PDB file of C-alpha atoms in Angstrom:
ATOM      1  CA  MET A   1       0.000   0.000   0.000  1.00 46.00           C
ATOM      2  CA  LYS A   2       1.277   3.386  -0.949  1.00 42.00           C
ATOM      3  CA  LEU A   3       2.092   6.062   1.655  1.00 37.00           C
ATOM      4  CA  HIS A   4      -0.716   8.443   0.654  1.00 40.00           C
ATOM      5  CA  GLN A   5      -3.225   5.585   0.847  1.00 42.00           C
ATOM      6  CA  ILE A   6      -2.077   4.775   4.400  1.00 39.00           C
ATOM      7  CA  SER A   7      -2.457   8.441   5.419  1.00 41.00           C
ATOM      8  CA  LEU A   8      -5.960   8.586   3.961  1.00 37.00           C
ATOM      9  CA  LEU A   9      -6.942   5.399   5.771  1.00 43.00           C
ATOM     10  CA  ALA A  10      -5.595   6.780   9.068  1.00 42.00           C
ATOM     11  CA  ARG A  11      -7.589  10.005   8.740  1.00 41.00           C
ATOM     12  CA  LEU A  12     -10.730   8.047   7.900  1.00 41.00           C
ATOM     13  CA  THR A  13     -10.249   5.780  10.902  1.00 47.00           C
ATOM     14  CA  LEU A  14      -9.696   8.800  13.199  1.00 41.00           C
ATOM     15  CA  SER A  15     -12.841  10.487  11.902  1.00 45.00           C
ATOM     16  CA  ILE A  16     -14.937   7.383  12.547  1.00 46.00           C
ATOM     17  CA  LEU A  17     -13.472   7.090  16.061  1.00 46.00           C
ATOM     18  CA  MET A  18     -14.346  10.723  16.892  1.00 47.00           C
ATOM     19  CA  VAL A  19     -17.934  10.232  15.735  1.00 41.00           C
ATOM     20  CA  VAL A  20     -18.267   7.099  17.906  1.00 45.00           C
ATOM     21  CA  LEU A  21     -16.812   8.855  20.961  1.00 45.00           C
ATOM     22  CA  ALA A  22     -19.120  11.860  20.514  1.00 46.00           C
ATOM     23  CA  ALA A  23     -22.118   9.564  20.318  1.00 49.00           C
ATOM     24  CA  CYS A  24     -21.116   7.953  23.588  1.00 49.00           C
ATOM     25  CA  GLN A  25     -20.980  11.272  25.498  1.00 50.00           C
ATOM     26  CA  PRO A  26     -24.095  12.151  27.548  1.00 47.00           C
ATOM     27  CA  ALA A  27     -26.059  15.005  26.069  1.00 48.00           C
ATOM     28  CA  ALA A  28     -25.531  18.338  27.803  1.00 45.00           C
ATOM     29  CA  PRO A  29     -28.754  19.585  29.376  1.00 45.00           C
ATOM     30  CA  ALA A  30     -30.439  22.471  27.658  1.00 47.00           C
ATOM     31  CA  GLU A  31     -29.719  25.753  29.421  1.00 46.00           C
ATOM     32  CA  SER A  32     -33.411  26.386  30.049  1.00 46.00           C
ATOM     33  CA  SER A  33     -33.765  23.038  31.890  1.00 53.00           C
ATOM     34  CA  ILE A  34     -31.253  23.966  34.622  1.00 55.00           C
ATOM     35  CA  PRO A  35     -33.331  24.958  37.674  1.00 57.00           C
ATOM     36  CA  THR A  36     -32.568  28.345  39.231  1.00 56.00           C
ATOM     37  CA  PRO A  37     -32.186  28.019  42.987  1.00 62.00           C
ATOM     38  CA  PRO A  38     -34.553  30.239  44.989  1.00 75.00           C
ATOM     39  CA  ILE A  39     -33.156  33.338  46.644  1.00 80.00           C
ATOM     40  CA  THR A  40     -33.337  32.671  50.375  1.00 89.00           C
ATOM     41  CA  ASN A  41     -31.806  35.910  51.692  1.00 96.00           C
ATOM     42  CA  LEU A  42     -34.190  38.804  52.251  1.00 98.00           C
ATOM     43  CA  ILE A  43     -33.125  42.396  52.969  1.00 98.00           C
ATOM     44  CA  LEU A  44     -35.563  44.287  55.197  1.00 98.00           C
ATOM     45  CA  ALA A  45     -35.031  48.039  55.557  1.00 98.00           C
ATOM     46  CA  THR A  46     -37.018  49.331  58.489  1.00 96.00           C
ATOM     47  CA  THR A  47     -37.325  52.130  60.985  1.00 92.00           C
ATOM     48  CA  THR A  48     -35.339  51.973  64.206  1.00 88.00           C
ATOM     49  CA  SER A  49     -38.528  51.963  66.302  1.00 88.00           C
ATOM     50  CA  THR A  50     -39.495  48.454  65.171  1.00 91.00           C
ATOM     51  CA  GLN A  51     -36.003  47.277  66.095  1.00 88.00           C
ATOM     52  CA  ASP A  52     -35.502  49.247  69.330  1.00 87.00           C
ATOM     53  CA  SER A  53     -38.921  48.255  70.671  1.00 91.00           C
ATOM     54  CA  GLY A  54     -38.006  44.577  70.344  1.00 93.00           C
ATOM     55  CA  LEU A  55     -40.930  43.761  68.049  1.00 95.00           C
ATOM     56  CA  LEU A  56     -38.769  42.374  65.247  1.00 96.00           C
ATOM     57  CA  ASP A  57     -36.908  40.154  67.702  1.00 95.00           C
ATOM     58  CA  VAL A  58     -40.215  38.369  68.188  1.00 96.00           C
ATOM     59  CA  LEU A  59     -41.571  38.366  64.628  1.00 98.00           C
ATOM     60  CA  ILE A  60     -38.514  37.693  62.428  1.00 97.00           C
ATOM     61  CA  PRO A  61     -37.641  34.260  63.898  1.00 98.00           C
ATOM     62  CA  VAL A  62     -41.235  33.130  63.339  1.00 98.00           C
ATOM     63  CA  PHE A  63     -41.174  34.308  59.719  1.00 98.00           C
ATOM     64  CA  GLU A  64     -37.824  32.588  59.083  1.00 97.00           C
ATOM     65  CA  ALA A  65     -39.036  29.328  60.618  1.00 97.00           C
ATOM     66  CA  GLN A  66     -42.242  29.356  58.573  1.00 97.00           C
ATOM     67  CA  THR A  67     -40.742  30.285  55.207  1.00 96.00           C
ATOM     68  CA  GLY A  68     -37.051  29.329  55.168  1.00 96.00           C
ATOM     69  CA  TYR A  69     -35.997  32.867  54.271  1.00 97.00           C
ATOM     70  CA  LYS A  70     -33.073  34.423  56.141  1.00 97.00           C
ATOM     71  CA  VAL A  71     -33.777  38.074  56.938  1.00 98.00           C
ATOM     72  CA  GLN A  72     -31.059  40.711  57.038  1.00 97.00           C
ATOM     73  CA  THR A  73     -32.611  43.563  58.995  1.00 97.00           C
ATOM     74  CA  ILE A  74     -31.230  47.050  58.385  1.00 97.00           C
ATOM     75  CA  ALA A  75     -32.702  49.451  60.950  1.00 94.00           C
ATOM     76  CA  VAL A  76     -32.354  53.051  59.806  1.00 92.00           C
ATOM     77  CA  GLY A  77     -34.588  56.103  59.661  1.00 88.00           C
ATOM     78  CA  THR A  78     -37.595  55.833  57.370  1.00 92.00           C
ATOM     79  CA  GLY A  79     -36.035  58.327  54.965  1.00 93.00           C
ATOM     80  CA  GLN A  80     -32.959  56.123  54.589  1.00 94.00           C
ATOM     81  CA  ALA A  81     -35.087  52.982  54.296  1.00 96.00           C
ATOM     82  CA  LEU A  82     -37.085  54.530  51.453  1.00 97.00           C
ATOM     83  CA  LYS A  83     -33.833  55.608  49.805  1.00 97.00           C
ATOM     84  CA  MET A  84     -32.596  52.024  49.937  1.00 97.00           C
ATOM     85  CA  GLY A  85     -35.791  50.970  48.202  1.00 97.00           C
ATOM     86  CA  GLU A  86     -35.396  53.670  45.568  1.00 97.00           C
ATOM     87  CA  GLU A  87     -31.911  52.365  44.791  1.00 97.00           C
ATOM     88  CA  GLY A  88     -32.914  48.697  44.769  1.00 97.00           C
ATOM     89  CA  ASN A  89     -30.771  47.974  47.836  1.00 98.00           C
ATOM     90  CA  ALA A  90     -33.599  46.419  49.850  1.00 98.00           C
ATOM     91  CA  ASP A  91     -36.288  43.879  49.044  1.00 98.00           C
ATOM     92  CA  VAL A  92     -38.992  45.009  51.448  1.00 98.00           C
ATOM     93  CA  LEU A  93     -39.595  48.021  53.715  1.00 98.00           C
ATOM     94  CA  LEU A  94     -41.400  48.482  57.034  1.00 98.00           C
ATOM     95  CA  VAL A  95     -41.774  52.236  57.524  1.00 97.00           C
ATOM     96  CA  HIS A  96     -43.920  54.954  59.134  1.00 94.00           C
ATOM     97  CA  ALA A  97     -43.998  58.153  57.088  1.00 93.00           C
ATOM     98  CA  PRO A  98     -47.224  57.996  55.016  1.00 94.00           C
ATOM     99  CA  SER A  99     -46.690  61.093  52.866  1.00 93.00           C
ATOM    100  CA  SER A 100     -43.169  59.990  51.894  1.00 95.00           C
ATOM    101  CA  GLU A 101     -44.419  56.446  51.295  1.00 97.00           C
ATOM    102  CA  ILE A 102     -47.111  57.703  48.903  1.00 97.00           C
ATOM    103  CA  ALA A 103     -44.473  59.641  46.957  1.00 97.00           C
ATOM    104  CA  PHE A 104     -42.365  56.460  46.834  1.00 98.00           C
ATOM    105  CA  MET A 105     -45.282  54.508  45.392  1.00 98.00           C
ATOM    106  CA  ASP A 106     -46.250  57.259  42.926  1.00 98.00           C
ATOM    107  CA  LYS A 107     -42.737  57.105  41.452  1.00 97.00           C
ATOM    108  CA  GLY A 108     -43.134  53.372  40.868  1.00 97.00           C
ATOM    109  CA  PHE A 109     -40.527  52.208  43.368  1.00 98.00           C
ATOM    110  CA  GLY A 110     -42.980  50.031  45.292  1.00 98.00           C
ATOM    111  CA  ARG A 111     -45.290  47.219  44.152  1.00 98.00           C
ATOM    112  CA  GLU A 112     -47.509  46.585  47.205  1.00 98.00           C
ATOM    113  CA  ARG A 113     -48.111  48.879  50.196  1.00 98.00           C
ATOM    114  CA  LEU A 114     -50.079  47.274  53.016  1.00 98.00           C
ATOM    115  CA  LEU A 115     -51.256  48.706  56.326  1.00 98.00           C
ATOM    116  CA  VAL A 116     -49.730  46.811  59.251  1.00 98.00           C
ATOM    117  CA  MET A 117     -50.164  48.611  62.582  1.00 97.00           C
ATOM    118  CA  HIS A 118     -50.045  51.886  64.467  1.00 96.00           C
ATOM    119  CA  ASN A 119     -49.049  53.346  67.757  1.00 94.00           C
ATOM    120  CA  ASP A 120     -48.552  56.997  68.627  1.00 96.00           C
ATOM    121  CA  PHE A 121     -45.938  59.593  69.304  1.00 96.00           C
ATOM    122  CA  VAL A 122     -45.657  61.204  72.718  1.00 97.00           C
ATOM    123  CA  ILE A 123     -43.779  64.242  73.959  1.00 98.00           C
ATOM    124  CA  ILE A 124     -41.669  63.430  76.970  1.00 98.00           C
ATOM    125  CA  GLY A 125     -39.478  65.520  79.212  1.00 98.00           C
ATOM    126  CA  PRO A 126     -38.058  65.997  82.723  1.00 98.00           C
ATOM    127  CA  GLY A 127     -40.389  65.562  85.653  1.00 96.00           C
ATOM    128  CA  ASN A 128     -39.901  69.171  86.826  1.00 97.00           C
ATOM    129  CA  ASP A 129     -41.158  70.288  83.374  1.00 98.00           C
ATOM    130  CA  PRO A 130     -39.349  73.670  83.022  1.00 97.00           C
ATOM    131  CA  ALA A 131     -41.392  74.613  79.931  1.00 97.00           C
ATOM    132  CA  GLY A 132     -44.679  73.948  81.716  1.00 97.00           C
ATOM    133  CA  ILE A 133     -46.111  71.691  79.005  1.00 97.00           C
ATOM    134  CA  ARG A 134     -47.639  68.924  81.111  1.00 96.00           C
ATOM    135  CA  GLY A 135     -51.194  68.290  79.978  1.00 90.00           C
ATOM    136  CA  VAL A 136     -51.169  70.890  77.166  1.00 95.00           C
ATOM    137  CA  ALA A 137     -53.929  70.018  74.697  1.00 92.00           C
ATOM    138  CA  THR A 138     -52.050  70.049  71.389  1.00 97.00           C
ATOM    139  CA  ALA A 139     -48.585  69.188  70.171  1.00 97.00           C
ATOM    140  CA  ALA A 140     -48.326  72.560  68.423  1.00 98.00           C
ATOM    141  CA  GLU A 141     -48.970  74.460  71.672  1.00 98.00           C
ATOM    142  CA  THR A 142     -46.438  72.236  73.397  1.00 98.00           C
ATOM    143  CA  PHE A 143     -43.704  72.985  70.872  1.00 98.00           C
ATOM    144  CA  ARG A 144     -44.447  76.699  71.015  1.00 98.00           C
ATOM    145  CA  ALA A 145     -44.091  76.668  74.800  1.00 97.00           C
ATOM    146  CA  ILE A 146     -40.733  74.880  74.496  1.00 98.00           C
ATOM    147  CA  TYR A 147     -39.654  77.462  71.908  1.00 97.00           C
ATOM    148  CA  ASP A 148     -40.784  80.449  74.000  1.00 97.00           C
ATOM    149  CA  ARG A 149     -38.798  79.229  77.007  1.00 97.00           C
ATOM    150  CA  SER A 150     -35.783  78.027  74.977  1.00 97.00           C
ATOM    151  CA  ALA A 151     -36.064  74.741  76.856  1.00 98.00           C
ATOM    152  CA  MET A 152     -33.609  72.037  75.842  1.00 98.00           C
ATOM    153  CA  PHE A 153     -35.068  69.916  73.012  1.00 98.00           C
ATOM    154  CA  ILE A 154     -33.502  66.884  71.362  1.00 98.00           C
ATOM    155  CA  SER A 155     -34.219  66.178  67.693  1.00 98.00           C
ATOM    156  CA  ARG A 156     -33.172  63.045  65.848  1.00 96.00           C
ATOM    157  CA  GLY A 157     -32.349  65.176  62.805  1.00 95.00           C
ATOM    158  CA  ASP A 158     -31.995  62.064  60.652  1.00 92.00           C
ATOM    159  CA  ASP A 159     -34.871  62.239  58.142  1.00 91.00           C
ATOM    160  CA  SER A 160     -36.573  59.362  59.959  1.00 91.00           C
ATOM    161  CA  GLY A 161     -40.326  59.006  60.301  1.00 92.00           C
ATOM    162  CA  THR A 162     -40.048  60.439  63.802  1.00 95.00           C
ATOM    163  CA  HIS A 163     -37.999  63.390  62.558  1.00 95.00           C
ATOM    164  CA  LYS A 164     -40.523  64.016  59.777  1.00 94.00           C
ATOM    165  CA  LYS A 165     -43.321  64.000  62.363  1.00 96.00           C
ATOM    166  CA  GLU A 166     -41.380  66.434  64.548  1.00 97.00           C
ATOM    167  CA  LEU A 167     -41.029  68.807  61.590  1.00 97.00           C
ATOM    168  CA  ASP A 168     -44.775  68.492  60.924  1.00 96.00           C
ATOM    169  CA  VAL A 169     -45.466  69.592  64.494  1.00 97.00           C
ATOM    170  CA  TRP A 170     -43.080  72.551  64.267  1.00 98.00           C
ATOM    171  CA  LYS A 171     -44.803  73.541  61.022  1.00 97.00           C
ATOM    172  CA  SER A 172     -48.227  73.331  62.679  1.00 97.00           C
ATOM    173  CA  ALA A 173     -46.853  75.678  65.367  1.00 97.00           C
ATOM    174  CA  GLU A 174     -45.685  78.027  62.560  1.00 97.00           C
ATOM    175  CA  LEU A 175     -42.075  77.659  63.627  1.00 97.00           C
ATOM    176  CA  ASP A 176     -39.003  76.577  61.650  1.00 96.00           C
ATOM    177  CA  PRO A 177     -36.292  74.722  63.582  1.00 95.00           C
ATOM    178  CA  ALA A 178     -33.745  75.485  60.859  1.00 92.00           C
ATOM    179  CA  GLY A 179     -33.065  78.789  62.571  1.00 93.00           C
ATOM    180  CA  PHE A 180     -33.139  77.588  66.161  1.00 95.00           C
ATOM    181  CA  PRO A 181     -29.969  78.218  68.194  1.00 94.00           C
ATOM    182  CA  SER A 182     -27.992  75.093  69.035  1.00 94.00           C
ATOM    183  CA  SER A 183     -27.831  76.149  72.665  1.00 96.00           C
ATOM    184  CA  TRP A 184     -31.235  74.567  73.272  1.00 97.00           C
ATOM    185  CA  TYR A 185     -32.101  72.665  70.053  1.00 98.00           C
ATOM    186  CA  LEU A 186     -29.765  69.695  69.579  1.00 97.00           C
ATOM    187  CA  GLN A 187     -29.857  67.236  66.665  1.00 97.00           C
ATOM    188  CA  THR A 188     -28.316  63.832  67.346  1.00 97.00           C
ATOM    189  CA  GLY A 189     -28.427  62.308  63.844  1.00 94.00           C
ATOM    190  CA  GLN A 190     -29.091  58.979  65.582  1.00 93.00           C
ATOM    191  CA  GLY A 191     -31.894  56.468  66.027  1.00 91.00           C
ATOM    192  CA  MET A 192     -34.659  56.671  68.588  1.00 93.00           C
ATOM    193  CA  GLY A 193     -32.991  54.610  71.303  1.00 92.00           C
ATOM    194  CA  PRO A 194     -29.703  56.559  71.410  1.00 94.00           C
ATOM    195  CA  SER A 195     -31.580  59.873  71.081  1.00 96.00           C
ATOM    196  CA  LEU A 196     -33.700  58.997  74.119  1.00 97.00           C
ATOM    197  CA  ILE A 197     -30.523  58.362  76.114  1.00 97.00           C
ATOM    198  CA  VAL A 198     -29.167  61.783  75.102  1.00 98.00           C
ATOM    199  CA  ALA A 199     -32.447  63.475  76.064  1.00 98.00           C
ATOM    200  CA  SER A 200     -32.435  61.709  79.423  1.00 98.00           C
ATOM    201  CA  GLU A 201     -28.839  62.662  80.159  1.00 98.00           C
ATOM    202  CA  LYS A 202     -29.555  66.304  79.321  1.00 98.00           C
ATOM    203  CA  GLN A 203     -33.016  66.266  80.956  1.00 98.00           C
ATOM    204  CA  ALA A 204     -34.453  67.610  77.718  1.00 98.00           C
ATOM    205  CA  TYR A 205     -37.726  67.322  75.837  1.00 98.00           C
ATOM    206  CA  ILE A 206     -38.070  64.940  72.883  1.00 98.00           C
ATOM    207  CA  LEU A 207     -40.702  63.519  70.552  1.00 98.00           C
ATOM    208  CA  THR A 208     -40.695  59.715  70.549  1.00 97.00           C
ATOM    209  CA  ASP A 209     -42.866  56.813  69.505  1.00 94.00           C
ATOM    210  CA  ARG A 210     -44.548  55.294  72.528  1.00 94.00           C
ATOM    211  CA  GLY A 211     -43.232  51.784  71.832  1.00 91.00           C
ATOM    212  CA  THR A 212     -39.550  52.703  71.952  1.00 92.00           C
ATOM    213  CA  TYR A 213     -40.115  54.882  75.021  1.00 94.00           C
ATOM    214  CA  LEU A 214     -41.777  52.057  76.918  1.00 92.00           C
ATOM    215  CA  ALA A 215     -39.079  49.593  75.857  1.00 90.00           C
ATOM    216  CA  SER A 216     -36.375  52.055  77.018  1.00 92.00           C
ATOM    217  CA  ARG A 217     -38.094  53.227  80.183  1.00 89.00           C
ATOM    218  CA  ASP A 218     -35.634  51.563  82.561  1.00 91.00           C
ATOM    219  CA  ASN A 219     -32.806  53.633  81.058  1.00 93.00           C
ATOM    220  CA  VAL A 220     -34.669  56.895  80.445  1.00 96.00           C
ATOM    221  CA  GLN A 221     -35.565  59.243  83.297  1.00 97.00           C
ATOM    222  CA  LEU A 222     -38.199  61.246  81.435  1.00 98.00           C
ATOM    223  CA  ASP A 223     -42.005  61.350  81.750  1.00 97.00           C
ATOM    224  CA  ILE A 224     -44.785  61.388  79.187  1.00 96.00           C
ATOM    225  CA  LEU A 225     -46.078  64.955  79.368  1.00 97.00           C
ATOM    226  CA  VAL A 226     -48.247  65.356  76.258  1.00 97.00           C
ATOM    227  CA  GLU A 227     -50.151  62.683  74.327  1.00 96.00           C
ATOM    228  CA  GLY A 228     -53.368  62.067  72.443  1.00 94.00           C
ATOM    229  CA  ASP A 229     -53.281  64.815  69.799  1.00 96.00           C
ATOM    230  CA  LYS A 230     -54.403  63.402  66.430  1.00 95.00           C
ATOM    231  CA  ILE A 231     -51.258  64.755  64.738  1.00 96.00           C
ATOM    232  CA  LEU A 232     -49.260  62.316  66.894  1.00 96.00           C
ATOM    233  CA  LEU A 233     -50.738  59.180  65.265  1.00 95.00           C
ATOM    234  CA  ASN A 234     -47.951  56.869  64.035  1.00 94.00           C
ATOM    235  CA  ILE A 235     -48.911  54.504  61.181  1.00 96.00           C
ATOM    236  CA  TYR A 236     -46.750  51.673  59.765  1.00 96.00           C
ATOM    237  CA  HIS A 237     -46.930  50.111  56.285  1.00 98.00           C
ATOM    238  CA  VAL A 238     -45.016  47.253  54.662  1.00 98.00           C
ATOM    239  CA  ILE A 239     -43.872  47.940  51.082  1.00 98.00           C
ATOM    240  CA  THR A 240     -42.447  45.503  48.527  1.00 98.00           C
ATOM    241  CA  VAL A 241     -39.817  46.975  46.203  1.00 98.00           C
ATOM    242  CA  ASN A 242     -40.962  46.889  42.571  1.00 98.00           C
ATOM    243  CA  PRO A 243     -39.197  44.087  40.641  1.00 98.00           C
ATOM    244  CA  ASP A 244     -40.064  45.805  37.346  1.00 97.00           C
ATOM    245  CA  LYS A 245     -37.514  48.475  38.279  1.00 96.00           C
ATOM    246  CA  TYR A 246     -35.062  46.163  40.002  1.00 96.00           C
ATOM    247  CA  PRO A 247     -35.265  42.564  38.685  1.00 96.00           C
ATOM    248  CA  ALA A 248     -32.563  41.429  41.108  1.00 96.00           C
ATOM    249  CA  VAL A 249     -34.667  42.095  44.213  1.00 97.00           C
ATOM    250  CA  ASN A 250     -36.112  39.118  46.067  1.00 97.00           C
ATOM    251  CA  TYR A 251     -39.714  39.913  45.240  1.00 98.00           C
ATOM    252  CA  ASP A 252     -41.048  36.473  46.210  1.00 97.00           C
ATOM    253  CA  GLY A 253     -39.487  36.845  49.640  1.00 97.00           C
ATOM    254  CA  ALA A 254     -40.699  40.424  49.973  1.00 98.00           C
ATOM    255  CA  LEU A 255     -44.254  39.394  49.149  1.00 98.00           C
ATOM    256  CA  ALA A 256     -44.037  36.507  51.598  1.00 98.00           C
ATOM    257  CA  PHE A 257     -42.935  38.942  54.323  1.00 98.00           C
ATOM    258  CA  ALA A 258     -45.733  41.395  53.480  1.00 98.00           C
ATOM    259  CA  LYS A 259     -48.304  38.603  53.693  1.00 98.00           C
ATOM    260  CA  PHE A 260     -46.770  37.383  56.961  1.00 98.00           C
ATOM    261  CA  MET A 261     -46.974  40.846  58.560  1.00 98.00           C
ATOM    262  CA  THR A 262     -50.634  41.199  57.642  1.00 98.00           C
ATOM    263  CA  ASN A 263     -51.947  37.692  58.356  1.00 97.00           C
ATOM    264  CA  ALA A 264     -54.201  37.078  61.323  1.00 96.00           C
ATOM    265  CA  ASP A 265     -51.679  35.156  63.460  1.00 97.00           C
ATOM    266  CA  THR A 266     -48.988  37.833  63.135  1.00 98.00           C
ATOM    267  CA  GLN A 267     -51.498  40.585  63.793  1.00 97.00           C
ATOM    268  CA  GLN A 268     -52.423  38.808  67.023  1.00 97.00           C
ATOM    269  CA  MET A 269     -48.748  38.650  68.021  1.00 97.00           C
ATOM    270  CA  ILE A 270     -48.484  42.396  67.386  1.00 97.00           C
ATOM    271  CA  ALA A 271     -51.579  43.024  69.518  1.00 97.00           C
ATOM    272  CA  GLU A 272     -50.083  41.074  72.422  1.00 96.00           C
ATOM    273  CA  PHE A 273     -46.512  42.373  72.167  1.00 96.00           C
ATOM    274  CA  GLY A 274     -45.501  44.290  75.285  1.00 94.00           C
ATOM    275  CA  VAL A 275     -48.625  43.585  77.357  1.00 95.00           C
ATOM    276  CA  ASP A 276     -46.912  41.144  79.707  1.00 94.00           C
ATOM    277  CA  LYS A 277     -43.969  43.455  80.371  1.00 91.00           C
ATOM    278  CA  TYR A 278     -45.443  46.951  80.151  1.00 90.00           C
ATOM    279  CA  GLY A 279     -49.098  46.370  80.920  1.00 92.00           C
ATOM    280  CA  GLN A 280     -50.106  47.686  77.498  1.00 91.00           C
ATOM    281  CA  PRO A 281     -49.407  46.843  73.858  1.00 93.00           C
ATOM    282  CA  LEU A 282     -46.619  48.756  72.125  1.00 93.00           C
ATOM    283  CA  PHE A 283     -48.393  48.560  68.742  1.00 95.00           C
ATOM    284  CA  PHE A 284     -51.973  48.090  67.576  1.00 96.00           C
ATOM    285  CA  PRO A 285     -52.674  45.814  64.571  1.00 97.00           C
ATOM    286  CA  ASP A 286     -54.524  47.367  61.627  1.00 96.00           C
ATOM    287  CA  ALA A 287     -54.309  44.937  58.688  1.00 95.00           C
ATOM    288  CA  GLN A 288     -57.565  43.106  59.470  1.00 77.00           C
ATOM    289  CA  SER A 289     -59.478  46.410  59.687  1.00 68.00           C
ATOM    290  CA  GLN A 290     -58.862  47.295  56.015  1.00 59.00           C
TER     291      GLN A 290
END
């Protein structure tokens, strides 16, 4: 056999061998048939009051046990929580600044917004009450009395729901804290718990949600002086971040959390939270009243 005939036979044999080997290989699965594992981590951006009051310490473990999701709770002011949602850096929000929440929804950043619960804000201060506000009928009158006497007042100053409410009260009193002297008006830039400690140390007045005040009462030597004005109502909603804007968010987990916060069993837990320790609930459930 001539050399070129041997070479041709070798190439033919090699080709046949490659075809046989390829046929023996298992077929690669189609890309679309590979299951995508579920996202089990859930980022919750919430106000410091739900964290400082201890409510989330009770609710989150129950949610995780029921659903298998692992919640990363980021407790910041409501303004910062909404900003995280606007940037797609959170999956679900639990916040308490209705006007800012409505703006958030109007811009398409949220998918669902569900009513969860409420409590109220109270104005607290030193027992000797140097501004003479104890029992004053309205929050606006209270703030004006504090202003007139230049009594020490602590503001969170952090764009939180509580800070927004404080600014609403100053506005209702026709006063602007932007021009207040720092000698009596101090902004902490911190959450509710640390701000309460500052107010207590300085024996100053402060606006706080009732839940965090009650939870911090052992460490805060200040009394509730004014309460009950309708402007002091404090309403919480849960908001899912819109996956149409941010496809990477864990929308399934966010929706599961929203449904958990508004179901009957969780609402009952909210209604009972704090009663055994403080003799009164720290929050009042609202989802079933819608």
